[in-house]
XYZ file of C-alpha atoms in Angstrom:
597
model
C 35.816 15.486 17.953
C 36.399 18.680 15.580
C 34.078 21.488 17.545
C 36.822 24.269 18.692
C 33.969 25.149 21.188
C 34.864 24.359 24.927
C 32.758 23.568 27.824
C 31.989 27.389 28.280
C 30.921 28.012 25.276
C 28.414 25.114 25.616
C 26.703 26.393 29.076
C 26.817 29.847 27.749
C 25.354 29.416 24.500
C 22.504 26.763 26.065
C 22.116 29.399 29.006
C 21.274 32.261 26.396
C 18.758 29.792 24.457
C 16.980 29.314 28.188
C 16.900 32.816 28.787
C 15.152 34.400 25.597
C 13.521 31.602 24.157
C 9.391 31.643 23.802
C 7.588 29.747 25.937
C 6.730 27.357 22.666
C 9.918 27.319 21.196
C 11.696 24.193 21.389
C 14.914 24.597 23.719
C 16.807 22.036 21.782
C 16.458 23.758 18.529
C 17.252 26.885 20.024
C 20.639 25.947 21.235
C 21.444 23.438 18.021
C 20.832 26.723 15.804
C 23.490 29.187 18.028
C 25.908 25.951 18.107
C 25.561 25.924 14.499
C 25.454 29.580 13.662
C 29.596 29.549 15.338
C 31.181 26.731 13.360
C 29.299 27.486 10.134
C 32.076 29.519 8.671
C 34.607 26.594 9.700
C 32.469 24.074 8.131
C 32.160 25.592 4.968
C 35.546 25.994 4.272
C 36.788 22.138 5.021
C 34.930 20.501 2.209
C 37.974 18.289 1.545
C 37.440 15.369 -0.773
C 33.998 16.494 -2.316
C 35.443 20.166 -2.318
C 34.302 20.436 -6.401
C 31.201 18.123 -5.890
C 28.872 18.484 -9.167
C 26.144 20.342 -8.647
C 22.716 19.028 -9.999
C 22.410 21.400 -13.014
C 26.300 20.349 -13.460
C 25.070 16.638 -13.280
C 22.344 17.196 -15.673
C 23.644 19.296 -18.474
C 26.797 16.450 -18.980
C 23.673 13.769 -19.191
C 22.946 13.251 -23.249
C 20.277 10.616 -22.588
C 20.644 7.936 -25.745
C 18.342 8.281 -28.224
C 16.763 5.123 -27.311
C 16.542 4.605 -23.635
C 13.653 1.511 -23.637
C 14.055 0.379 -20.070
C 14.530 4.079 -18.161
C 11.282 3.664 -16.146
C 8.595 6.287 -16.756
C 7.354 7.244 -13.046
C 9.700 5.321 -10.719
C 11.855 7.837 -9.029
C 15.379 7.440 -10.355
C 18.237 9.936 -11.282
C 19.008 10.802 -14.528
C 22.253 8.774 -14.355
C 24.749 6.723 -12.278
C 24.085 4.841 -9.174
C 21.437 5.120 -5.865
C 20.836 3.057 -3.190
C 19.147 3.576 0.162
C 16.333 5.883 0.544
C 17.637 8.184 3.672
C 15.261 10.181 6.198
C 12.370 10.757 4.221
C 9.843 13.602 5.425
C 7.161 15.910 5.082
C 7.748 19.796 5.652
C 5.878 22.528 5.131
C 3.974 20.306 2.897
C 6.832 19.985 0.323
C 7.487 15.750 0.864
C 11.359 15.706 1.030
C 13.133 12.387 -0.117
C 16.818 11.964 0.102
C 18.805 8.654 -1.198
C 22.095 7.564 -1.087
C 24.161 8.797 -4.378
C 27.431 8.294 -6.647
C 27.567 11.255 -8.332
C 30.543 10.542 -10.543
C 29.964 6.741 -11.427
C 27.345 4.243 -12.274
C 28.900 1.791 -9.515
C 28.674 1.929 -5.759
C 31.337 4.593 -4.058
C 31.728 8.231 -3.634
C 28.357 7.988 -2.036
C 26.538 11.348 -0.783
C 22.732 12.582 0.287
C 20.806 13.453 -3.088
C 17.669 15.426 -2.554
C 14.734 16.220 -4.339
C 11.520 17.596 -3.350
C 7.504 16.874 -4.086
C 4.247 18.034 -3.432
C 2.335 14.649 -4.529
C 4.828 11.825 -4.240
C 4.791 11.409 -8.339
C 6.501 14.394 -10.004
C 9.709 15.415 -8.367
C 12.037 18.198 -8.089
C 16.102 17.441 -7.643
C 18.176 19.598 -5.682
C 21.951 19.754 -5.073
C 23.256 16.978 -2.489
C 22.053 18.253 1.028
C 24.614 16.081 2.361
C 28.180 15.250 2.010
C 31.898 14.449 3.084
C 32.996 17.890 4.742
C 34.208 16.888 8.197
C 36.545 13.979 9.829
C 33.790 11.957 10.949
C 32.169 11.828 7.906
C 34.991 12.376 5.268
C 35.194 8.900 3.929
C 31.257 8.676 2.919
C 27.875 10.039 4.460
C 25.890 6.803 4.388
C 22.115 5.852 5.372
C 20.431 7.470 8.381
C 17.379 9.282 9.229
C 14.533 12.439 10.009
C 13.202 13.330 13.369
C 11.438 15.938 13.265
C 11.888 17.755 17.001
C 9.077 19.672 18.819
C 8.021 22.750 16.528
C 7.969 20.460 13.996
C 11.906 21.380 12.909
C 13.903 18.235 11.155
C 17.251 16.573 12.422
C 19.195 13.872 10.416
C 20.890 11.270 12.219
C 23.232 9.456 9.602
C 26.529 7.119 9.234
C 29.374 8.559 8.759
C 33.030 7.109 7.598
C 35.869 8.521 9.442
C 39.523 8.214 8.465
C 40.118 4.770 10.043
C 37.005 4.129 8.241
C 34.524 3.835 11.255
C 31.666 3.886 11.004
C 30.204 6.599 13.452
C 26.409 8.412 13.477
C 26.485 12.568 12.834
C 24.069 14.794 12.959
C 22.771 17.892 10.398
C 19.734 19.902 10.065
C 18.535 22.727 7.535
C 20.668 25.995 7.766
C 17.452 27.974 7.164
C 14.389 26.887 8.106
C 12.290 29.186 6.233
C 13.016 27.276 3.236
C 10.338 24.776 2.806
C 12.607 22.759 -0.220
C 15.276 22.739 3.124
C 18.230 23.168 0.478
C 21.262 23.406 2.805
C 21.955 21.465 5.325
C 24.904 21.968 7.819
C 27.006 19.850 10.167
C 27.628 19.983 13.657
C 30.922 20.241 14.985
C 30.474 17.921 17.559
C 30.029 15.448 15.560
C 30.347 12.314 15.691
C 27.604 11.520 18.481
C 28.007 8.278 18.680
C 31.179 5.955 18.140
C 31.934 2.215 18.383
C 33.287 1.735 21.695
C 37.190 0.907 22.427
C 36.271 -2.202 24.193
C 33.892 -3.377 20.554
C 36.490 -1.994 17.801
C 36.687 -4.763 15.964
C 32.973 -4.120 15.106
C 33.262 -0.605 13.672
C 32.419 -1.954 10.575
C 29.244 -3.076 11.844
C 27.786 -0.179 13.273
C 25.195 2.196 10.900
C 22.289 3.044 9.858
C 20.292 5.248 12.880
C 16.418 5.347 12.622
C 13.894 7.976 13.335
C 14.456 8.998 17.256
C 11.525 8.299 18.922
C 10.225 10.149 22.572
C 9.599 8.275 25.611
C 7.163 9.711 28.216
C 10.411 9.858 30.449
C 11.217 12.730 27.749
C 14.089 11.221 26.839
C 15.330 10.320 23.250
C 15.910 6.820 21.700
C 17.264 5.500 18.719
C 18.353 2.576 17.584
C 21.767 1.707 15.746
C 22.267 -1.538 13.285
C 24.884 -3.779 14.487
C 25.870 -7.139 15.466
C 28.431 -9.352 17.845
C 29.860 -12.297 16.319
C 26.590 -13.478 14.016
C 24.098 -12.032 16.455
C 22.177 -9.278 14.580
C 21.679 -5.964 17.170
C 19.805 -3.049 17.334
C 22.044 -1.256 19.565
C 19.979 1.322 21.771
C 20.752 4.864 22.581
C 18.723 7.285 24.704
C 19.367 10.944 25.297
C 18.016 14.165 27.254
C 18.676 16.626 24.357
C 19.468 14.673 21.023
C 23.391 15.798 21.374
C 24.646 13.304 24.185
C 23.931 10.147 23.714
C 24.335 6.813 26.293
C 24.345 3.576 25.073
C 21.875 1.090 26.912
C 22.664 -1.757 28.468
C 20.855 -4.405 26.039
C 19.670 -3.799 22.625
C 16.235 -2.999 21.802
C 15.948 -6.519 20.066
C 18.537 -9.149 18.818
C 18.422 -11.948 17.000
C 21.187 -14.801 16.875
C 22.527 -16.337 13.699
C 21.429 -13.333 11.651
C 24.592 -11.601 11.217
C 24.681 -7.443 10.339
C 21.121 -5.324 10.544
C 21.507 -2.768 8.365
C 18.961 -0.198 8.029
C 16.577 -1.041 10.739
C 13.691 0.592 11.527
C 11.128 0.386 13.886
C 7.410 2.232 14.296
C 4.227 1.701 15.830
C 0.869 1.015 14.128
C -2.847 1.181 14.952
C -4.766 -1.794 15.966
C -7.360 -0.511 15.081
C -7.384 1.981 12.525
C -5.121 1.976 9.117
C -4.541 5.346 9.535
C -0.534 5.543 10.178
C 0.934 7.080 13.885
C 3.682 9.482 15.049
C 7.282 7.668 15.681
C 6.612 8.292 19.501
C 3.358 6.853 19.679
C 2.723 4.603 22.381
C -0.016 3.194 23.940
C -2.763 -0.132 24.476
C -4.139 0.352 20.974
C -1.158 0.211 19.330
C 1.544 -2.364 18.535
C 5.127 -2.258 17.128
C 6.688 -3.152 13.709
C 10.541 -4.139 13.832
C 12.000 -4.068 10.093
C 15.755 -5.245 9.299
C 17.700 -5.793 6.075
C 20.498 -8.977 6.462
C 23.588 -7.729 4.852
C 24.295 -11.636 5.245
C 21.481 -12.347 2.360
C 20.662 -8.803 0.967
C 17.016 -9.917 2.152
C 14.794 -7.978 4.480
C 11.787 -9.174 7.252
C 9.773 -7.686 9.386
C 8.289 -8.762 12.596
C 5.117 -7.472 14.510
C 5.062 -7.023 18.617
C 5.384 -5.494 21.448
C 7.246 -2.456 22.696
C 7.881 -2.807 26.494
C 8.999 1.542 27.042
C 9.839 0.461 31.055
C 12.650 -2.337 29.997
C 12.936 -0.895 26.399
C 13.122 -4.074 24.472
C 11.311 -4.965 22.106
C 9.539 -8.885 22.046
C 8.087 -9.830 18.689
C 4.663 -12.078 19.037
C 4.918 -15.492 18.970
C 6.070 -16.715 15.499
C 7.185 -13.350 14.012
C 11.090 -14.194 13.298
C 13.540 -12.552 11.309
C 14.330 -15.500 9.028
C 12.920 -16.960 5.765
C 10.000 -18.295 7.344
C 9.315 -14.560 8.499
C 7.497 -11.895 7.144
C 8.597 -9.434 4.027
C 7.270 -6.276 2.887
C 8.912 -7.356 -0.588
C 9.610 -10.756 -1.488
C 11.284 -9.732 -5.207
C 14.074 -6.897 -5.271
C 13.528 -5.044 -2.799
C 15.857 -3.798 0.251
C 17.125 -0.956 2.581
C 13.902 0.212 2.741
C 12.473 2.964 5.180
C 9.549 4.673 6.518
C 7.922 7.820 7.634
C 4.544 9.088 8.615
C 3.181 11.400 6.894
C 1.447 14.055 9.332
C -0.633 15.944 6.558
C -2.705 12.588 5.437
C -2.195 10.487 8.644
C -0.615 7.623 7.291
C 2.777 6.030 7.324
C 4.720 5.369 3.757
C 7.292 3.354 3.019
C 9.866 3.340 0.309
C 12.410 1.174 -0.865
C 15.369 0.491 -2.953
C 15.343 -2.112 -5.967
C 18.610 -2.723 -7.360
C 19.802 -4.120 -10.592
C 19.169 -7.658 -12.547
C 21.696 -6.705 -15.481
C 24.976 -7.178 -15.021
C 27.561 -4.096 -14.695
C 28.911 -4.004 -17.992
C 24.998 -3.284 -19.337
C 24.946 -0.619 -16.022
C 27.552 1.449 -17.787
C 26.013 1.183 -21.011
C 23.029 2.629 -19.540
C 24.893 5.318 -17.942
C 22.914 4.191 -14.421
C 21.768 1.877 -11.473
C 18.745 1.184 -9.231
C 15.750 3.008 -8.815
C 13.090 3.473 -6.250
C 9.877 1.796 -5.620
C 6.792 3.623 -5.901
C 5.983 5.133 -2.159
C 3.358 2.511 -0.521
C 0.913 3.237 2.269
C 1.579 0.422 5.117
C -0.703 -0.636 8.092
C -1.941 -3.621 10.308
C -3.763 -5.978 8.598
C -7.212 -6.637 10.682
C -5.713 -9.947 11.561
C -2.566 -8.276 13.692
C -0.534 -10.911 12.355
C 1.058 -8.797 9.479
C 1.213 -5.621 7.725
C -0.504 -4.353 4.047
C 1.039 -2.205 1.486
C -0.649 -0.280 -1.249
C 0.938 2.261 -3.767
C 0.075 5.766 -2.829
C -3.066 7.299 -3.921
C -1.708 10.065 -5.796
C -0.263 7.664 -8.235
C -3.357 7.290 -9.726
C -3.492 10.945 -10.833
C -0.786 9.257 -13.605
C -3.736 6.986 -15.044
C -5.179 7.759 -18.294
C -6.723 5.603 -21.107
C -8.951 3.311 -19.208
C -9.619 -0.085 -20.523
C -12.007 -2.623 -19.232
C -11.534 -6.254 -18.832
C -15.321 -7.314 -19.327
C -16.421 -9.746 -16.765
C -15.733 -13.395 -18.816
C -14.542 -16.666 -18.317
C -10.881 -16.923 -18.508
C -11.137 -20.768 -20.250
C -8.765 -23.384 -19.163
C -5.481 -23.019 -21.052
C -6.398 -19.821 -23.467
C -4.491 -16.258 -23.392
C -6.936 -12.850 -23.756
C -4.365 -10.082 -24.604
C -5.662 -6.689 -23.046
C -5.968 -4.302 -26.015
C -5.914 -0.308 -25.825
C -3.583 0.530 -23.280
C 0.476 1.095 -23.453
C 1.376 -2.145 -22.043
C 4.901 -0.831 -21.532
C 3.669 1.620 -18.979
C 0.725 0.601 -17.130
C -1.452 0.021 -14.240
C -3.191 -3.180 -14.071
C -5.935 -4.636 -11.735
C -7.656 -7.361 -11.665
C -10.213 -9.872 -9.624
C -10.374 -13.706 -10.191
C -13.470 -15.583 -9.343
C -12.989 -19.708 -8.666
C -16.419 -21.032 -8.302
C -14.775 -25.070 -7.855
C -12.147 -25.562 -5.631
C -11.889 -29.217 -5.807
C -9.144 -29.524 -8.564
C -6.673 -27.437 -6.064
C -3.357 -29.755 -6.322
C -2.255 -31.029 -3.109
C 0.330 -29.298 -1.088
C 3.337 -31.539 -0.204
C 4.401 -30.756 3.069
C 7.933 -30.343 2.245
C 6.569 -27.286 0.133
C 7.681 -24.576 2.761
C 9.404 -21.966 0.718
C 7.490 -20.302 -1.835
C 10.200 -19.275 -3.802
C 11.308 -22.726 -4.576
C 8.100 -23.647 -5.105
C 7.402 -21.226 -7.851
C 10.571 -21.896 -9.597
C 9.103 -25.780 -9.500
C 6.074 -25.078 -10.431
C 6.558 -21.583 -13.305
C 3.805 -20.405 -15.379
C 4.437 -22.912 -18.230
C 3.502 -25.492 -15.594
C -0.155 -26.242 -15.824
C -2.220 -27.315 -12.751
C -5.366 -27.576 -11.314
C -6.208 -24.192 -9.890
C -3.627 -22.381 -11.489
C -1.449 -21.196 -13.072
C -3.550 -17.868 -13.832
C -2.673 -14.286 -13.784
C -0.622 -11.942 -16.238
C 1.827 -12.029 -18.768
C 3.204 -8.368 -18.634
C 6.232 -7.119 -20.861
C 5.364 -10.058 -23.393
C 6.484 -9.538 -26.658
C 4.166 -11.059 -29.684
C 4.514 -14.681 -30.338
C 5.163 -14.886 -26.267
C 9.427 -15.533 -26.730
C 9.826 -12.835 -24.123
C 7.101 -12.483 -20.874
C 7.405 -12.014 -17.215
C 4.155 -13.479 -15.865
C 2.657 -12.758 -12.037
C -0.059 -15.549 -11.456
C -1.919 -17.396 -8.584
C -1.875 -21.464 -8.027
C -4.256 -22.600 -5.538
C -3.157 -25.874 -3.437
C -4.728 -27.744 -0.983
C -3.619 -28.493 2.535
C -6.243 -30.454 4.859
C -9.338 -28.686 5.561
C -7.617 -25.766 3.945
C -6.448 -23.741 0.483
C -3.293 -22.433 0.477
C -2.811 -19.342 -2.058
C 0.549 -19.358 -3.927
C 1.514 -16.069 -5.800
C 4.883 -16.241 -8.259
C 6.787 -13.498 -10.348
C 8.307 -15.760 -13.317
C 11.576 -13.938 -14.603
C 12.579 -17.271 -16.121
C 11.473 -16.101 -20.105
C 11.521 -12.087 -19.236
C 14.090 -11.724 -21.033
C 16.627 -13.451 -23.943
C 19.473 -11.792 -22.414
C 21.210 -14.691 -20.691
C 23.487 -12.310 -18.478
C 20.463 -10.788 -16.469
C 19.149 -12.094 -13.271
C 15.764 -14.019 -13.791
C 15.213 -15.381 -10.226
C 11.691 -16.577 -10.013
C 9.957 -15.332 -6.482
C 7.473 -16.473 -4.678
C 5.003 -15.916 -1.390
C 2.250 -17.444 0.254
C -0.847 -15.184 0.292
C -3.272 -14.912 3.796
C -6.607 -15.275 1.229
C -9.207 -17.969 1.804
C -9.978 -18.388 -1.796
C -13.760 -20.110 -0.843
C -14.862 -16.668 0.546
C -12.659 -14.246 -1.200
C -11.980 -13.149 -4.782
C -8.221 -13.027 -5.686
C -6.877 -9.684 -6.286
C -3.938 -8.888 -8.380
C -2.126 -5.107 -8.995
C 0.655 -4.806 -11.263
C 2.259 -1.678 -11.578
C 4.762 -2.008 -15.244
C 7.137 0.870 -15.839
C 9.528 -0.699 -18.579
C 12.055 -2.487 -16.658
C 10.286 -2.721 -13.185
C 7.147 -5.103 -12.597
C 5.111 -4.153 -8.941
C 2.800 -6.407 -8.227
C 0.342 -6.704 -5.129
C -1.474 -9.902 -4.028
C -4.770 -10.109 -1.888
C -5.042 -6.271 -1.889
C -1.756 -5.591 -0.842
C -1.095 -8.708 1.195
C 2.421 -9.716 -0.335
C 3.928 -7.581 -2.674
C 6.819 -8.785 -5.547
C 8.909 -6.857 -7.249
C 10.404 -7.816 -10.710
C 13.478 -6.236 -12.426
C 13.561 -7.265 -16.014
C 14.968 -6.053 -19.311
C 13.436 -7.723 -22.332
C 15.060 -7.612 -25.369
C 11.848 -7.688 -27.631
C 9.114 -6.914 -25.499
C 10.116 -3.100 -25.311
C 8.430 0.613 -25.647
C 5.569 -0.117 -28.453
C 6.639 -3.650 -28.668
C 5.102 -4.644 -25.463
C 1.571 -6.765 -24.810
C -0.483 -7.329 -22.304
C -2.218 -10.156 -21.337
C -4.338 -12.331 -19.357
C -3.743 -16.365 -19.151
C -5.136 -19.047 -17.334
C -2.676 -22.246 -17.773
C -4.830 -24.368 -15.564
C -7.178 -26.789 -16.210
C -10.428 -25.319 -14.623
C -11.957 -21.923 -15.638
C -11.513 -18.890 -13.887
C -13.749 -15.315 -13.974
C -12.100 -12.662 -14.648
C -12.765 -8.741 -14.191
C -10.734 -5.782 -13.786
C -9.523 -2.544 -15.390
C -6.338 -1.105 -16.841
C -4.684 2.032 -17.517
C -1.808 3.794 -19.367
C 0.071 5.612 -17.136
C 1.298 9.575 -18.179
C 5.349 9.915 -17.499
C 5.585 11.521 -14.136
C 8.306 14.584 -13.846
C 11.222 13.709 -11.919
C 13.821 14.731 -13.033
């Protein structure tokens, strides 16, 4: 511990907060500010290591972009170069949306990593803003790594975030906004107390397995929690903490929720959502109509699940419904590239977003080349499916303001076996959706029962495999002649007295680069095709392919870099590779280049 302030200075300080605050102003914040308001000076002057950080103007005015940049996305938040990672504590203040993201300023490979900010109004066009956080104190001096917003009574924001100490612990700080009349929330400060919570002597040789703190949430005892990634041996943790007045923290007995044979939870997070309503809730919420979403990313296979259940506040564990694992047969907001994600609510629109990181499918020798790594997915809008048994994503509204250019699929018969290209829109950066009608569902193939994992079945079964029902969908980043495509389609199989809905992203021919990554995903899709149309969204910014299956049901996420299919070189089109017809309707747009940096 760094603070040169002793017990006295504590009580007196917390004492004078007592004594003048208003009856409506938060206590906590009252006491954090004085605390801070003493060690500012000393903070300031111990920026160490990242004592001659760039700025962002710095940053920007050393960045010649090349003079053709084909797969820097158009509206997908993403630096103007080197690398980012995790989205950290995203929030809403003041009505200025604050995201934050974890940074290499001075490389396009992982290292050196700090807080990058930047600010919005609409969740499209962005503002950046110098780091808001970085190494400037022991416990954090090796690396200020993911973490998280609360935002405390009075509606005042906290981070909670991993830091690296100099035996390279990892230990969880806190910072908030040196002036909170600023509604961009441009400095932050540290403090001096920090670290608040450490790796205890008797479980050192898991300091390496301790980060990533969520959003605190309030229990009606009035007391603070917050859970901690971790593990023991190969049992994944989310180690609980619980505190009076967000600066001493006590370590619970059990965690929140464990999982054996998982190995390290990294950037878990954990909300509640409506039964009823898809309107999203406050962190703290608790209640009958409400249930519980549990979200972790396996460092062991850089994949992430999700599990829906049931928050029990008097024991404070967490017990997912029946089913609801964390393992490949679980649930994923993403099942493409997508990881470390993270989510907020939104208080002005009552809902709760989520954002996420997708990393890279080149290799890092065409990183450096580019000059930069990873980007962010566009913000989605999450809530509880009507069933209860899983959640549904949808990009954010205000990405629509981007569309331009509309172009109507005409409602046709998509024969067996033909291509329709879409005509009229930039096919390079679009927004695509579109219905599929199948009036005859008795050429659906037959589902062997060793078909379990989607992925592998999509990789068996690509979109140059014709079937029955399927394949049918979109060929998106194609290049003329069809060498080059990345196609997002539907098969439809039969199991029993039931359909089973299949929807792939097909890498395989994205790209004729042989060094890129051209995995082939794949999920299973909660439709009943006999009583509902087949919905497909694809969201196509250059090198990045969104898509969105039974209105947001599974979501895939496609990282490609074609080598012919690029800018004005790019199609569009519709297929159907099976053997029985399929109706077709649908629009699609151009998309205007959002502001961002």
């Amino acid at each position: 511990m760094t603070s040169p302030i002793n017990t006295l200075h504590v009580v007196a300080l917390f004492c004078h907060c007592k004594a003048t605050m208003a009856i409506s102003s938060p206590l906590l914040y009252c006491f954090l500010s004085l605390w801070l308001g003493h060690a500012v000076h000393q903070l300031e002057a111990s920026h160490q290591v990242y004592r001659n950080l760039p700025t962002y103007s710095q940053l920007t005015s050393s960045h010649h972009h090349p003079v053709n940049e084909p797969y820097r996305t158009g509206y997908h938040f993403q630096p103007p170069k080197n690398w980012i990672n995790d989205p950290n504590g995203p929030l809403i203040y003041k009505g200025i949306y604050h995201f934050f993201y974890q940074y290499n300023p001075l490389d396009v490979v992982w290292g050196n990593i700090v807080w990058a900010h930047s600010t919005s109004t609409d969740l499209v066009n962005w503002t950046p803003h110098d780091a808001a956080i970085y190494p400037s104190q022991p416990s954090d001096i090796n690396g200020c790594w993911s973490g998280s917003a609360t935002i405390l009574p009075g509606g005042k924001p906290v981070m909670l975030y991993t830091g690296i100490d100099p035996q390279n612990r990892q230990v969880q700080n806190l910072a908030y906004p040196k002036n909170l009349s600023d509604p961009f929330l441009r400095e932050w400060a540290k403090i001096p107390q920090n670290p608040l919570m450490a790796p205890s002597q008797a479980n050192q040789i898991n300091a390496s397995s301790f980060r990533d703190p969520t959003t605190a949430w309030l229990g009606p005892d009035k007391k603070w929690r917050v859970i901690i990634g971790g593990k023991t041996n190969q049992t994944g943790e989310a180690i609980l903490y619980r505190s009076k007045d967000f600066l001493n923290w006590v370590k619970a007995k059990q965690p929140l929720h464990s999982a054996e044979k998982t190995g390290m939870w990294e950037c878990p997070d954990f909300f509640p959502v409506s039964i009823h309503s898809q309107n999203g809730l406050d962190t703290s919420k608790i209640g009958p109509d409400v249930k519980h979403v549990f979200k972790v990313s396996l460092d062991n296979t850089r994949r992430e699940y999700y599990t829906i259940g049931t928050y029990n506040i008097d024991k404070d564990i967490y017990i997912p419904d029946k089913g609801s694992v964390e393992s490949d047969s679980g649930l994923r907001y993403d099942y493409g590239k997508f990881y470390a994600s993270k989510t907020f609510f939104d208080s002005s629109k009552n809902r709760r977003i989520l954002w996420g990181w997708i990393n890279e499918s080149s290799t890092v020798e065409d990183d450096i080349k580019k000059g930069w790594s990873g980007l962010q997915a566009i913000p989605r809008t999450l809530w509880l499916d009507k069933s209860g048994k899983q959640l549904v994503q949808w990009p954010v509204v205000e990405i629509e303001k981007l569309r331009e250019k509309e172009v109507k699929l005409p409602s046709s018969v998509l024969k067996g076996g033909s291509v329709h290209e879409v005509l009229g829109v930039t096919a390079a950066q679009a927004d695509v959706e579109i219905t599929f009608g199948i009036s005859d569902l008795k050429k659906a193939e037959v589902l062997d029962p060793s078909w379990t994992n989607p992925q592998l079945l999509c990789s068996r079964k690509g979109a140059s495999v014709k079937g029955g029902l399927g394949p049918f969908g979109l060929l998106v980043l194609a290049s003329k002649g069809l060498k080059e495509y990345t196609s997002v389609f539907y098969r439809i199989f039969k199991d029993h007295n039931k359909h089973v809905v299949l929807l792939c992203s097909d890498q395989s021919r994205s790209s004729l680069n042989k060094d890129n990554d051209k995995t082939t995903y794949g999920a299973f899709v909660n439709v009943d095709p006999l009583h509902e149309k087949l919905s497909l969204r694809s969201l196509i910014d250059h090198s990045i392919v969104e898509s969105f299956g039974g209105e947001g049901k599974a979501c895939i996420t496609a990282r490609v870099y074609p080598t012919l299919a690029i800018n004005g070189d790019a199609h569009l089109y519709a297929f159907n590779y099976g053997t029985e017809d399929v109706k077709i309707t649908g629009s699609a747009w151009s998309l205007k280049t959002a502001k961002i940096n």
